[in-house]
Amino acid sequence: MSTIKEISRKAGVSPTTVANVVYGRTTKVSPAIREKVQAILEAEKYTPNMGAMMLLRNNSKIIGVIMFTEPRHNETVLEDPFSSAILGAMEREIRSNGYYMMLYISSDEEEVVRLSKAWKMDGLVLVWVPGTICRIINSSIDVPLVYIDCFFNDEDHVYHNIGLEDRKGGYEVTKHLLSMGHTNIVFLPCNPIFPGGDSERFSGCKDAFAEQGMVLSDTARVPLPYDRTKREKIYMQLAGKDAGYTALVFSSDYYASEALTYLQEHGFRIPQDISITGFDDNIFSRLVTPRLTTVHQDSSKKGLLAIQMLMRLIQGQDVEPARVTLPIYLQIRDSVRKL
Amino acid sequence: MSTIKEISRKAGVSPTTVANVVYGRTTKVSPAIREKVQAILEAEKYTPNMGAMMLLRNNSKIIGVIMFTEPRHNETVLEDPFSSAILGAMEREIRSNGYYMMLYISSDEEEVVRLSKAWKMDGLVLVWVPGTICRIINSSIDVPLVYIDCFFNDEDHVYHNIGLEDRKGGYEVTKHLLSMGHTNIVFLPCNPIFPGGDSERFSGCKDAFAEQGMVLSDTARVPLPYDRTKREKIYMQLAGKDAGYTALVFSSDYYASEALTYLQEHGFRIPQDISITGFDDNIFSRLVTPRLTTVHQDSSKKGLLAIQMLMRLIQGQDVEPARVTLPIYLQIRDSVRKL
DNA sequence: CTGTTAGCGCGTTCAA
DNA sequence: TTGAACGCGCTAACAG
């Protein structure tokens, strides 16, 4: 409510003097006046008008956080602890750096560009953006951008990304399955929310087969639909004897847990009848019985690193390397049976 | 980047004319010029500068979403699907109304007031704010406020709140436990994140006892600490024979699932050795084995209704009633044993 | 040490 | 139908 002008009137000094006090330019204001203005400032709870700041400085201290998702999927995307952990970590780090967080969940790149300009954003974090759209965004927005879990199909730009050893994740879990005697496995990605990462993970699965002189066919990749009842049909089908698979390899603990519970309710014993593996190592993997063998990743660290990298970029510091790949490790629990 | 002034220069017309085109005042601009300006507008991807708008209109179309939480708890608050469901629903509804969402997770009311003023917010949604702080916030902020799951200890203001039949929830679950023969129960709230609601729920538990001419003592209320290992000690202690309890009544599925899994890993059979109930009926309750008997609530609806109510308030419409109480129902599953 | 002023982008009012 | 001028809150450059 109270503006610099009002404060200056109440204190009987000029706006500049008030601004000097606010900005801590103690050398330019006599101590007596400083005290007096300070008191009024606090009494009136003076707060700068960010609109005026935006106009003046042509920036806003706003960090845009964009979750790129299919429109229909909006409701559930945040329910995966993976997203929430990233989000929580980012909010905290943004705030502690004195910035503000604007959250936008969508898959409309035009809108993202518009948003960043309208609000004079200082930087953006983009999660799960398809490669073709990364290119568009990178050439339309001229403030620092950091991506999380994105894959780029051009080298026209320097992309800053916080990623994961996805391929290694697929490799490790498959290698483990092979060592337990599973040669008939099927990979179930959460298509199409995370296309790049899922492809990498599947490539990792193939690597493990190749290492043993075997081949994992492309037919062993069954994307899961958004509709829950359709997914459940797929679980039943793939777990059934006719399909001939001995292990279901999921790309998230969320769906792995869902499948595990659903199959148990429909007469399957895990892992005796069918083995299941997850990906993420979040709370779901520890809650189900048997606990999931899964691939560990630290998702809140992704959010933290993304903001830290963004802050460095905003301050004009060099960031090396531009692409960070966080490590994974295999977390063996009880959902895989030795054949 | 491009301003009205630039566009007007490129089109060879005045800024006013461009503004008229943008604002759709077709009567004031000749069709030929309208076409021409429109084309340039689109080519340049003109976007209004929100800073200038804020200065001009003294508002910003920003809705502040404040999650009131203990500082240390920040990392985990979003991991409970309850928070994420609310958040996701709000983001979607805010956006579809043409507003912007600023997310702030903290428990510093001064900062909230400052934030709302600095950004000329059009309204705020506040989640889990203690009653004493609601009073401070309501008298310091003069834009519409909608609370979620808050309890107020004064009637100086009209508070708008989206709440839940918390007391009924406690009552229903306890009545069920009593009907199953459980008279030695203990209530475990997630102190202190949600003080008001947990008290209500505990009162509901007492109601059910009173109805049977019995008394539930205040000692049967054990708040859970934030530290996980400390919680686990409490689980073991309360589930042990010495404590004499036959059922653990949790105030969230999150902790109920944690306890259920932990106790199972340490030799307890659920529900044979000890019964467990949850609250929320979210995905956790369906994932654990046995599945949790719990109290159902629709948390994404809370977010949706909060924003819808806020929008009505912003548009100056009357909102009746000011406090909405969403219904609960008992969801009986397999975590309670008949004694 | 303190006061005055220009200008950031926008929409509106008034004059041409 | 169009243009010029104003003011929203703020800061920095300049004047006193």
PDB file of C-alpha atoms in Angstrom, chain B residues 48-159:
ATOM      1  CA  PRO B  48       1.806  -7.113 -22.742  1.00  0.00           C
ATOM      2  CA  ASN B  49       4.327  -6.261 -20.078  1.00  0.00           C
ATOM      3  CA  MET B  50       2.798  -7.429 -16.820  1.00  0.00           C
ATOM      4  CA  GLY B  51       4.923  -4.963 -14.901  1.00  0.00           C
ATOM      5  CA  ALA B  52       3.294  -2.062 -16.678  1.00  0.00           C
ATOM      6  CA  MET B  53      -0.077  -3.689 -16.118  1.00  0.00           C
ATOM      7  CA  MET B  54       0.571  -4.022 -12.430  1.00  0.00           C
ATOM      8  CA  LEU B  55       1.501  -0.376 -12.216  1.00  0.00           C
ATOM      9  CA  LEU B  56      -1.519   0.685 -14.163  1.00  0.00           C
ATOM     10  CA  ARG B  57      -4.225  -1.558 -12.731  1.00  0.00           C
ATOM     11  CA  ASN B  58      -2.763  -2.085  -9.312  1.00  0.00           C
ATOM     12  CA  ASN B  59      -3.256  -5.827  -9.649  1.00  0.00           C
ATOM     13  CA  SER B  60      -1.415  -8.654 -11.297  1.00  0.00           C
ATOM     14  CA  LYS B  61      -3.658 -11.667 -11.988  1.00  0.00           C
ATOM     15  CA  ILE B  62      -1.384 -13.618  -9.688  1.00  0.00           C
ATOM     16  CA  ILE B  63      -2.911 -16.057  -7.232  1.00  0.00           C
ATOM     17  CA  GLY B  64      -0.617 -16.853  -4.355  1.00  0.00           C
ATOM     18  CA  VAL B  65      -0.707 -20.429  -3.142  1.00  0.00           C
ATOM     19  CA  ILE B  66       0.756 -20.663   0.320  1.00  0.00           C
ATOM     20  CA  MET B  67       1.513 -24.005   1.913  1.00  0.00           C
ATOM     21  CA  PHE B  68       1.983 -23.287   5.574  1.00  0.00           C
ATOM     22  CA  THR B  69       4.567 -25.672   6.890  1.00  0.00           C
ATOM     23  CA  GLU B  70       7.374 -25.945   9.354  1.00  0.00           C
ATOM     24  CA  PRO B  71      10.640 -24.993   7.644  1.00  0.00           C
ATOM     25  CA  ARG B  72      12.314 -28.356   8.167  1.00  0.00           C
ATOM     26  CA  HIS B  73       9.339 -30.205   6.869  1.00  0.00           C
ATOM     27  CA  ASN B  74       9.501 -28.563   3.448  1.00  0.00           C
ATOM     28  CA  GLU B  75      11.024 -31.460   1.651  1.00  0.00           C
ATOM     29  CA  THR B  76       8.423 -33.973   2.535  1.00  0.00           C
ATOM     30  CA  VAL B  77       5.217 -31.964   2.561  1.00  0.00           C
ATOM     31  CA  LEU B  78       4.741 -32.291  -1.151  1.00  0.00           C
ATOM     32  CA  GLU B  79       5.474 -35.990  -1.072  1.00  0.00           C
ATOM     33  CA  ASP B  80       2.176 -36.710   0.532  1.00  0.00           C
ATOM     34  CA  PRO B  81      -0.203 -37.214  -2.395  1.00  0.00           C
ATOM     35  CA  PHE B  82      -2.700 -35.209  -0.430  1.00  0.00           C
ATOM     36  CA  SER B  83      -0.755 -31.972  -0.950  1.00  0.00           C
ATOM     37  CA  SER B  84       0.116 -32.757  -4.525  1.00  0.00           C
ATOM     38  CA  ALA B  85      -3.460 -33.517  -5.471  1.00  0.00           C
ATOM     39  CA  ILE B  86      -4.626 -30.191  -4.074  1.00  0.00           C
ATOM     40  CA  LEU B  87      -1.778 -28.395  -5.792  1.00  0.00           C
ATOM     41  CA  GLY B  88      -2.370 -29.991  -9.162  1.00  0.00           C
ATOM     42  CA  ALA B  89      -6.073 -29.202  -9.082  1.00  0.00           C
ATOM     43  CA  MET B  90      -5.403 -25.594  -8.162  1.00  0.00           C
ATOM     44  CA  GLU B  91      -2.808 -25.039 -10.842  1.00  0.00           C
ATOM     45  CA  ARG B  92      -5.173 -26.279 -13.487  1.00  0.00           C
ATOM     46  CA  GLU B  93      -8.094 -24.192 -12.302  1.00  0.00           C
ATOM     47  CA  ILE B  94      -6.018 -21.034 -11.840  1.00  0.00           C
ATOM     48  CA  ARG B  95      -4.663 -21.298 -15.345  1.00  0.00           C
ATOM     49  CA  SER B  96      -8.019 -21.995 -16.956  1.00  0.00           C
ATOM     50  CA  ASN B  97      -9.315 -18.795 -15.370  1.00  0.00           C
ATOM     51  CA  GLY B  98      -6.520 -16.789 -16.958  1.00  0.00           C
ATOM     52  CA  TYR B  99      -4.600 -16.256 -13.746  1.00  0.00           C
ATOM     53  CA  TYR B 100      -1.047 -17.089 -12.747  1.00  0.00           C
ATOM     54  CA  MET B 101       0.084 -19.198  -9.838  1.00  0.00           C
ATOM     55  CA  MET B 102       2.864 -18.230  -7.474  1.00  0.00           C
ATOM     56  CA  LEU B 103       3.798 -21.017  -5.082  1.00  0.00           C
ATOM     57  CA  TYR B 104       5.255 -20.329  -1.669  1.00  0.00           C
ATOM     58  CA  ILE B 105       5.957 -22.963   0.954  1.00  0.00           C
ATOM     59  CA  SER B 106       6.678 -21.501   4.354  1.00  0.00           C
ATOM     60  CA  SER B 107       5.337 -20.616   7.745  1.00  0.00           C
ATOM     61  CA  ASP B 108       6.365 -16.977   7.898  1.00  0.00           C
ATOM     62  CA  GLU B 109       3.207 -14.892   7.916  1.00  0.00           C
ATOM     63  CA  GLU B 110       5.084 -11.613   7.562  1.00  0.00           C
ATOM     64  CA  GLU B 111       6.615 -12.899   4.388  1.00  0.00           C
ATOM     65  CA  VAL B 112       3.214 -13.933   3.074  1.00  0.00           C
ATOM     66  CA  VAL B 113       1.825 -10.453   3.655  1.00  0.00           C
ATOM     67  CA  ARG B 114       4.851  -8.867   2.049  1.00  0.00           C
ATOM     68  CA  LEU B 115       4.601 -11.196  -0.930  1.00  0.00           C
ATOM     69  CA  SER B 116       0.947 -10.510  -1.557  1.00  0.00           C
ATOM     70  CA  LYS B 117       1.522  -6.764  -1.510  1.00  0.00           C
ATOM     71  CA  ALA B 118       4.730  -6.715  -3.509  1.00  0.00           C
ATOM     72  CA  TRP B 119       3.082  -8.718  -6.268  1.00  0.00           C
ATOM     73  CA  LYS B 120      -0.328  -7.057  -6.035  1.00  0.00           C
ATOM     74  CA  MET B 121      -1.853 -10.485  -5.852  1.00  0.00           C
ATOM     75  CA  ASP B 122      -5.510 -10.751  -6.797  1.00  0.00           C
ATOM     76  CA  GLY B 123      -6.133 -13.440  -4.220  1.00  0.00           C
ATOM     77  CA  LEU B 124      -4.521 -16.117  -2.111  1.00  0.00           C
ATOM     78  CA  VAL B 125      -5.169 -19.696  -1.139  1.00  0.00           C
ATOM     79  CA  LEU B 126      -3.709 -20.674   2.197  1.00  0.00           C
ATOM     80  CA  VAL B 127      -3.322 -24.272   3.250  1.00  0.00           C
ATOM     81  CA  TRP B 128      -2.954 -25.459   6.847  1.00  0.00           C
ATOM     82  CA  VAL B 129      -2.601 -22.082   8.517  1.00  0.00           C
ATOM     83  CA  PRO B 130      -2.882 -22.043  12.332  1.00  0.00           C
ATOM     84  CA  GLY B 131      -5.861 -20.075  13.617  1.00  0.00           C
ATOM     85  CA  THR B 132      -3.859 -17.341  15.324  1.00  0.00           C
ATOM     86  CA  ILE B 133      -2.026 -16.650  12.100  1.00  0.00           C
ATOM     87  CA  CYS B 134      -5.233 -16.628  10.050  1.00  0.00           C
ATOM     88  CA  ARG B 135      -6.323 -13.667  12.131  1.00  0.00           C
ATOM     89  CA  ILE B 136      -3.100 -11.774  11.452  1.00  0.00           C
ATOM     90  CA  ILE B 137      -3.196 -12.527   7.754  1.00  0.00           C
ATOM     91  CA  ASN B 138      -6.862 -11.660   7.361  1.00  0.00           C
ATOM     92  CA  SER B 139      -6.382  -8.247   8.908  1.00  0.00           C
ATOM     93  CA  SER B 140      -3.194  -7.488   6.985  1.00  0.00           C
ATOM     94  CA  ILE B 141      -4.239  -8.522   3.490  1.00  0.00           C
ATOM     95  CA  ASP B 142      -7.159  -6.887   1.758  1.00  0.00           C
ATOM     96  CA  VAL B 143      -7.615  -9.137  -1.260  1.00  0.00           C
ATOM     97  CA  PRO B 144      -9.806 -12.240  -1.221  1.00  0.00           C
ATOM     98  CA  LEU B 145      -8.458 -15.132   0.795  1.00  0.00           C
ATOM     99  CA  VAL B 146      -9.582 -18.734   0.761  1.00  0.00           C
ATOM    100  CA  TYR B 147      -8.261 -21.192   3.294  1.00  0.00           C
ATOM    101  CA  ILE B 148      -8.026 -24.939   3.017  1.00  0.00           C
ATOM    102  CA  ASP B 149      -8.263 -27.078   6.127  1.00  0.00           C
ATOM    103  CA  CYS B 150      -7.904 -24.202   8.542  1.00  0.00           C
ATOM    104  CA  PHE B 151      -9.600 -23.639  11.884  1.00  0.00           C
ATOM    105  CA  PHE B 152     -10.286 -20.195  13.228  1.00  0.00           C
ATOM    106  CA  ASN B 153     -10.373 -19.142  16.840  1.00  0.00           C
ATOM    107  CA  ASP B 154     -12.049 -15.805  16.382  1.00  0.00           C
ATOM    108  CA  GLU B 155     -15.081 -14.402  14.666  1.00  0.00           C
ATOM    109  CA  ASP B 156     -13.686 -10.963  13.872  1.00  0.00           C
ATOM    110  CA  HIS B 157     -13.610 -11.799  10.185  1.00  0.00           C
ATOM    111  CA  VAL B 158     -15.598 -13.798   7.709  1.00  0.00           C
ATOM    112  CA  TYR B 159     -13.258 -16.629   6.867  1.00  0.00           C
TER     113      TYR B 159
END
